[in-house]
Amino acid sequence: MRLILLGPPGVGKGTQAAAIIEKYSIPHISTGDIFRANIKGKTELGKKVEEYMNKGLLVPDDLVVSIVKDRIVKDDCKDGFLLDGFPRTVAQAEALDEELSKMSLVIDKVINIEAEKDILIERAIGRRICKDCGATYHVKFSPAKQDGICDKCGGELYQRKDDTLDTVEKRIEVYLEQTKPLIDYYAKKGLLLNVDGTKDKKEVFNDIVKALE
Ligand code: ADP
Ligand code: ADP
Ligand code: ZN
């Protein structure tokens, strides 16, 4: 199954991705995670993308597209994958379609998760991430048992540099301008599944599974 998770920053894409890949046994491809790993590892790519990310702007299409192209041809993607945070522009979506069509493949479904701005801001600003295993927490909605420490691995929790009020607002603006048009793009192809992201994360997941069946 080849899936795309679409939705504004902070809506819960990463959270749902973790549950979806477990249920359907497909790899999770998060362009944001790939970039953050490169920034942490101080790679050439990391240096190129860091400034865009810290400002809440999109990384240029050519950089993102080449990473995804390389990733989806890997062996673990042969029975499917879940794209999270990609595509984010119509140009990226077209590049993906072109690449898949060369391999005689198609996207099966696009899961579009939505919630209003206040919810997105509250979720993004309260997000905390484990620096060792990448597990995601929320100070209010899914707090760690021990403040600042990962339940799963004991790692330290940190706040993403771009999860400040100003940058989250900027990212939402960028989403509305550049990413939201993809809803129409995939609706026209008959691939769109709309899911209400305001519910509890388990309910959102149940709705996704129901929509996929
Ligand atoms: P995205 O990948 O879309 O930016 P995340 O999955 O990282 O979003 O979620 C953003 C924050 O909101 C995280 O702290 C996460 O724990 C929390 N969260 C995710 N889904 C829900 C939900 N349904 N209800 C409340 N909080 C949620
Ligand atoms: P969120 O879901 O909370 O917005 P992500 O982890 O998906 O966060 O993305 C973080 C940042 O990484 C984005 O604000 C952007 O700078 C960059 N990024 C991730 N994916 C893409 C993409 N497909 N195109 C351009 N920039 C991207
Ligand atoms: Zn951890």
GROMACS .gro file of C-alpha atoms and ligand atoms in nm:
model
  268
    1MET     CA    1   0.000   0.000   0.000
    2ARG     CA    2   0.142   0.337  -0.103
    3LEU     CA    3   0.005   0.612   0.119
    4ILE     CA    4   0.050   0.983   0.172
    5LEU     CA    5  -0.027   1.163   0.498
    6LEU     CA    6  -0.132   1.518   0.431
    7GLY     CA    7  -0.210   1.786   0.687
    8PRO     CA    8  -0.097   2.108   0.852
    9PRO     CA    9   0.196   2.128   1.095
   10GLY     CA   10   0.116   1.984   1.436
   11VAL     CA   11  -0.208   1.809   1.333
   12GLY     CA   12  -0.075   1.466   1.431
   13LYS     CA   13   0.076   1.320   1.113
   14GLY     CA   14   0.383   1.175   1.286
   15THR     CA   15   0.168   1.032   1.566
   16GLN     CA   16  -0.068   0.859   1.322
   17ALA     CA   17   0.223   0.750   1.101
   18ALA     CA   18   0.368   0.548   1.389
   19ALA     CA   19   0.040   0.355   1.428
   20ILE     CA   20  -0.020   0.313   1.053
   21ILE     CA   21   0.322   0.167   0.974
   22GLU     CA   22   0.282  -0.080   1.257
   23LYS     CA   23  -0.058  -0.200   1.139
   24TYR     CA   24   0.029  -0.219   0.769
   25SER     CA   25   0.400  -0.310   0.796
   26ILE     CA   26   0.525  -0.042   0.560
   27PRO     CA   27   0.820   0.195   0.608
   28HIS     CA   28   0.764   0.548   0.736
   29ILE     CA   29   0.922   0.815   0.519
   30SER     CA   30   0.920   1.152   0.693
   31THR     CA   31   1.109   1.422   0.508
   32GLY     CA   32   1.116   1.633   0.827
   33ASP     CA   33   1.278   1.345   1.019
   34ILE     CA   34   1.532   1.292   0.739
   35PHE     CA   35   1.625   1.660   0.749
   36ARG     CA   36   1.651   1.668   1.129
   37ALA     CA   37   1.878   1.362   1.125
   38ASN     CA   38   2.100   1.539   0.871
   39ILE     CA   39   2.113   1.855   1.079
   40LYS     CA   40   2.206   1.651   1.385
   41GLY     CA   41   2.473   1.465   1.187
   42LYS     CA   42   2.605   1.796   1.047
   43THR     CA   43   2.593   1.667   0.688
   44GLU     CA   44   2.609   1.884   0.373
   45LEU     CA   45   2.234   1.837   0.330
   46GLY     CA   46   2.179   1.935   0.693
   47LYS     CA   47   2.369   2.259   0.642
   48LYS     CA   48   2.162   2.339   0.333
   49VAL     CA   49   1.822   2.287   0.497
   50GLU     CA   50   1.872   2.413   0.852
   51GLU     CA   51   1.804   2.778   0.786
   52TYR     CA   52   1.484   2.717   0.594
   53MET     CA   53   1.353   2.492   0.869
   54ASN     CA   54   1.437   2.728   1.152
   55LYS     CA   55   1.248   3.005   0.972
   56GLY     CA   56   0.946   2.782   0.912
   57LEU     CA   57   0.995   2.794   0.536
   58LEU     CA   58   0.986   2.503   0.296
   59VAL     CA   59   1.312   2.352   0.181
   60PRO     CA   60   1.353   2.396  -0.200
   61ASP     CA   61   1.165   2.137  -0.406
   62ASP     CA   62   1.470   1.995  -0.588
   63LEU     CA   63   1.641   1.901  -0.261
   64VAL     CA   64   1.333   1.730  -0.118
   65VAL     CA   65   1.238   1.553  -0.439
   66SER     CA   66   1.580   1.396  -0.490
   67ILE     CA   67   1.579   1.258  -0.135
   68VAL     CA   68   1.237   1.101  -0.176
   69LYS     CA   69   1.325   0.957  -0.518
   70ASP     CA   70   1.630   0.784  -0.368
   71ARG     CA   71   1.431   0.658  -0.073
   72ILE     CA   72   1.131   0.503  -0.251
   73VAL     CA   73   1.348   0.279  -0.469
   74LYS     CA   74   1.501   0.109  -0.165
   75ASP     CA   75   1.423  -0.256  -0.113
   76ASP     CA   76   1.200  -0.204   0.193
   77CYS     CA   77   0.964   0.011  -0.018
   78LYS     CA   78   0.882  -0.255  -0.272
   79ASP     CA   79   0.550  -0.350  -0.108
   80GLY     CA   80   0.457   0.006  -0.016
   81PHE     CA   81   0.541   0.303   0.202
   82LEU     CA   82   0.390   0.588   0.399
   83LEU     CA   83   0.499   0.938   0.299
   84ASP     CA   84   0.465   1.184   0.588
   85GLY     CA   85   0.521   1.553   0.515
   86PHE     CA   86   0.583   1.494   0.146
   87PRO     CA   87   0.465   1.619  -0.101
   88ARG     CA   88   0.416   1.972   0.029
   89THR     CA   89   0.386   2.161  -0.300
   90VAL     CA   90   0.212   2.085  -0.628
   91ALA     CA   91   0.554   2.068  -0.795
   92GLN     CA   92   0.660   1.797  -0.549
   93ALA     CA   93   0.338   1.603  -0.610
   94GLU     CA   94   0.392   1.617  -0.987
   95ALA     CA   95   0.753   1.504  -0.949
   96LEU     CA   96   0.636   1.213  -0.733
   97ASP     CA   97   0.371   1.109  -0.986
   98GLU     CA   98   0.626   1.119  -1.264
   99GLU     CA   99   0.875   0.910  -1.068
  100LEU     CA  100   0.613   0.652  -0.970
  101SER     CA  101   0.481   0.626  -1.324
  102LYS     CA  102   0.835   0.540  -1.445
  103MET     CA  103   0.820   0.247  -1.204
  104SER     CA  104   0.459   0.165  -1.312
  105LEU     CA  105   0.336   0.243  -0.961
  106VAL     CA  106   0.066   0.470  -0.820
  107ILE     CA  107  -0.033   0.623  -0.488
  108ASP     CA  108  -0.326   0.425  -0.345
  109LYS     CA  109  -0.469   0.674  -0.094
  110VAL     CA  110  -0.402   1.016   0.053
  111ILE     CA  111  -0.504   1.059   0.417
  112ASN     CA  112  -0.582   1.424   0.483
  113ILE     CA  113  -0.593   1.510   0.855
  114GLU     CA  114  -0.735   1.847   0.948
  115ALA     CA  115  -0.784   2.064   1.258
  116GLU     CA  116  -0.828   2.435   1.318
  117LYS     CA  117  -0.540   2.673   1.382
  118ASP     CA  118  -0.574   2.698   1.763
  119ILE     CA  119  -0.543   2.323   1.797
  120LEU     CA  120  -0.240   2.309   1.566
  121ILE     CA  121  -0.062   2.578   1.765
  122GLU     CA  122  -0.134   2.415   2.101
  123ARG     CA  123  -0.019   2.075   1.975
  124ALA     CA  124   0.298   2.199   1.808
  125ILE     CA  125   0.410   2.423   2.092
  126GLY     CA  126   0.359   2.151   2.352
  127ARG     CA  127   0.539   1.886   2.145
  128ARG     CA  128   0.847   1.725   2.299
  129ILE     CA  129   1.073   1.472   2.129
  130CYS     CA  130   1.319   1.217   2.263
  131LYS     CA  131   1.667   1.303   2.146
  132ASP     CA  132   1.768   0.935   2.143
  133CYS     CA  133   1.473   0.739   1.997
  134GLY     CA  134   1.262   1.015   1.841
  135ALA     CA  135   0.944   0.925   2.035
  136THR     CA  136   0.696   1.215   2.046
  137TYR     CA  137   0.525   1.345   2.360
  138HIS     CA  138   0.303   1.638   2.444
  139VAL     CA  139   0.328   1.832   2.770
  140LYS     CA  140  -0.050   1.820   2.812
  141PHE     CA  141  -0.196   1.553   2.582
  142SER     CA  142   0.064   1.276   2.616
  143PRO     CA  143   0.311   1.366   2.888
  144ALA     CA  144   0.608   1.149   2.977
  145LYS     CA  145   0.575   0.970   3.312
  146GLN     CA  146   0.881   1.152   3.441
  147ASP     CA  147   0.913   1.513   3.332
  148GLY     CA  148   1.164   1.559   3.048
  149ILE     CA  149   1.257   1.190   3.024
  150CYS     CA  150   1.152   0.939   2.758
  151ASP     CA  151   0.933   0.653   2.888
  152LYS     CA  152   1.069   0.418   2.623
  153CYS     CA  153   1.445   0.467   2.644
  154GLY     CA  154   1.526   0.710   2.925
  155GLY     CA  155   1.652   0.968   2.672
  156GLU     CA  156   1.623   1.341   2.727
  157LEU     CA  157   1.322   1.521   2.577
  158TYR     CA  158   1.370   1.840   2.379
  159GLN     CA  159   1.156   2.095   2.199
  160ARG     CA  160   1.207   2.142   1.825
  161LYS     CA  161   1.360   2.480   1.738
  162ASP     CA  162   1.074   2.546   1.497
  163ASP     CA  163   0.801   2.472   1.754
  164THR     CA  164   0.785   2.829   1.887
  165LEU     CA  165   0.467   3.038   1.849
  166ASP     CA  166   0.611   3.265   1.577
  167THR     CA  167   0.754   2.984   1.370
  168VAL     CA  168   0.447   2.764   1.405
  169GLU     CA  169   0.231   3.054   1.283
  170LYS     CA  170   0.466   3.101   0.989
  171ARG     CA  171   0.452   2.729   0.909
  172ILE     CA  172   0.072   2.735   0.913
  173GLU     CA  173   0.078   3.029   0.671
  174VAL     CA  174   0.316   2.842   0.443
  175TYR     CA  175   0.090   2.536   0.464
  176LEU     CA  176  -0.217   2.738   0.361
  177GLU     CA  177  -0.036   2.891   0.065
  178GLN     CA  178   0.174   2.607  -0.067
  179THR     CA  179   0.049   2.275   0.068
  180LYS     CA  180  -0.329   2.311   0.099
  181PRO     CA  181  -0.373   2.314  -0.282
  182LEU     CA  182  -0.272   1.946  -0.270
  183ILE     CA  183  -0.610   1.863  -0.115
  184ASP     CA  184  -0.771   1.958  -0.443
  185TYR     CA  185  -0.494   1.793  -0.645
  186TYR     CA  186  -0.558   1.453  -0.483
  187ALA     CA  187  -0.936   1.497  -0.456
  188LYS     CA  188  -0.948   1.533  -0.835
  189LYS     CA  189  -0.761   1.206  -0.867
  190GLY     CA  190  -1.017   1.041  -0.637
  191LEU     CA  191  -0.754   0.949  -0.378
  192LEU     CA  192  -0.847   1.174  -0.087
  193LEU     CA  193  -0.968   1.045   0.251
  194ASN     CA  194  -1.061   1.324   0.492
  195VAL     CA  195  -1.011   1.258   0.862
  196ASP     CA  196  -1.109   1.480   1.155
  197GLY     CA  197  -0.785   1.541   1.344
  198THR     CA  198  -0.943   1.716   1.641
  199LYS     CA  199  -1.038   1.389   1.813
  200ASP     CA  200  -0.829   1.184   2.053
  201LYS     CA  201  -0.535   1.013   1.878
  202LYS     CA  202  -0.684   0.663   1.910
  203GLU     CA  203  -1.011   0.780   1.755
  204VAL     CA  204  -0.825   0.949   1.473
  205PHE     CA  205  -0.642   0.624   1.408
  206ASN     CA  206  -0.967   0.422   1.407
  207ASP     CA  207  -1.113   0.668   1.157
  208ILE     CA  208  -0.807   0.628   0.933
  209VAL     CA  209  -0.830   0.249   0.941
  210LYS     CA  210  -1.204   0.262   0.865
  211ALA     CA  211  -1.145   0.500   0.576
  212LEU     CA  212  -0.875   0.274   0.430
  213GLU     CA  213  -1.098  -0.036   0.441
  214ADP     P1  214   0.276   1.650   1.289
  214ADP     O1  215   0.366   1.535   1.249
  214ADP     O2  216   0.154   1.659   1.206
  214ADP     O3  217   0.348   1.780   1.297
  214ADP     P2  218   0.272   1.522   1.557
  214ADP     O4  219   0.222   1.384   1.533
  214ADP     O5  220   0.415   1.540   1.588
  214ADP     O6  221   0.224   1.620   1.436
  214ADP     O7  222   0.182   1.583   1.676
  214ADP     C1  223   0.203   1.714   1.725
  214ADP     C2  224   0.186   1.714   1.877
  214ADP     O8  225   0.048   1.690   1.909
  214ADP     C3  226   0.265   1.606   1.950
  214ADP     O9  227   0.311   1.656   2.072
  214ADP     C4  228   0.161   1.492   1.971
  214ADP    O10  229   0.190   1.418   2.088
  214ADP     C5  230   0.032   1.570   1.986
  214ADP     N1  231  -0.084   1.499   1.927
  214ADP     C6  232  -0.088   1.425   1.814
  214ADP     N2  233  -0.213   1.380   1.789
  214ADP     C7  234  -0.292   1.429   1.889
  214ADP     C8  235  -0.432   1.418   1.922
  214ADP     N3  236  -0.517   1.351   1.843
  214ADP     N4  237  -0.475   1.481   2.033
  214ADP     C9  238  -0.392   1.553   2.111
  214ADP     N5  239  -0.259   1.567   2.087
  214ADP    C10  240  -0.210   1.506   1.978
  215ADP     P1  241   0.545   1.949   1.067
  215ADP     O1  242   0.460   1.837   1.025
  215ADP     O2  243   0.534   1.976   1.214
  215ADP     O3  244   0.530   2.073   0.986
  215ADP     P2  245   0.789   1.831   0.952
  215ADP     O4  246   0.880   1.758   1.041
  215ADP     O5  247   0.711   1.756   0.852
  215ADP     O6  248   0.698   1.918   1.048
  215ADP     O7  249   0.871   1.942   0.871
  215ADP     C1  250   0.958   2.031   0.936
  215ADP     C2  251   1.021   2.124   0.834
  215ADP     O8  252   1.101   2.049   0.742
  215ADP     C3  253   0.925   2.204   0.747
  215ADP     O9  254   0.880   2.322   0.810
  215ADP     C4  255   1.015   2.234   0.626
  215ADP    O10  256   1.108   2.337   0.655
  215ADP     C5  257   1.094   2.104   0.612
  215ADP     N1  258   1.026   2.008   0.524
  215ADP     C6  259   0.982   1.884   0.557
  215ADP     N2  260   0.926   1.823   0.451
  215ADP     C7  261   0.933   1.910   0.348
  215ADP     C8  262   0.889   1.908   0.213
  215ADP     N3  263   0.825   1.801   0.160
  215ADP     N4  264   0.915   2.017   0.135
  215ADP     C9  265   0.980   2.124   0.184
  215ADP     N5  266   1.021   2.134   0.311
  215ADP    C10  267   0.999   2.029   0.393
  216ZN      ZN  268   1.340   0.771   2.378
   0.00000   0.00000   0.00000
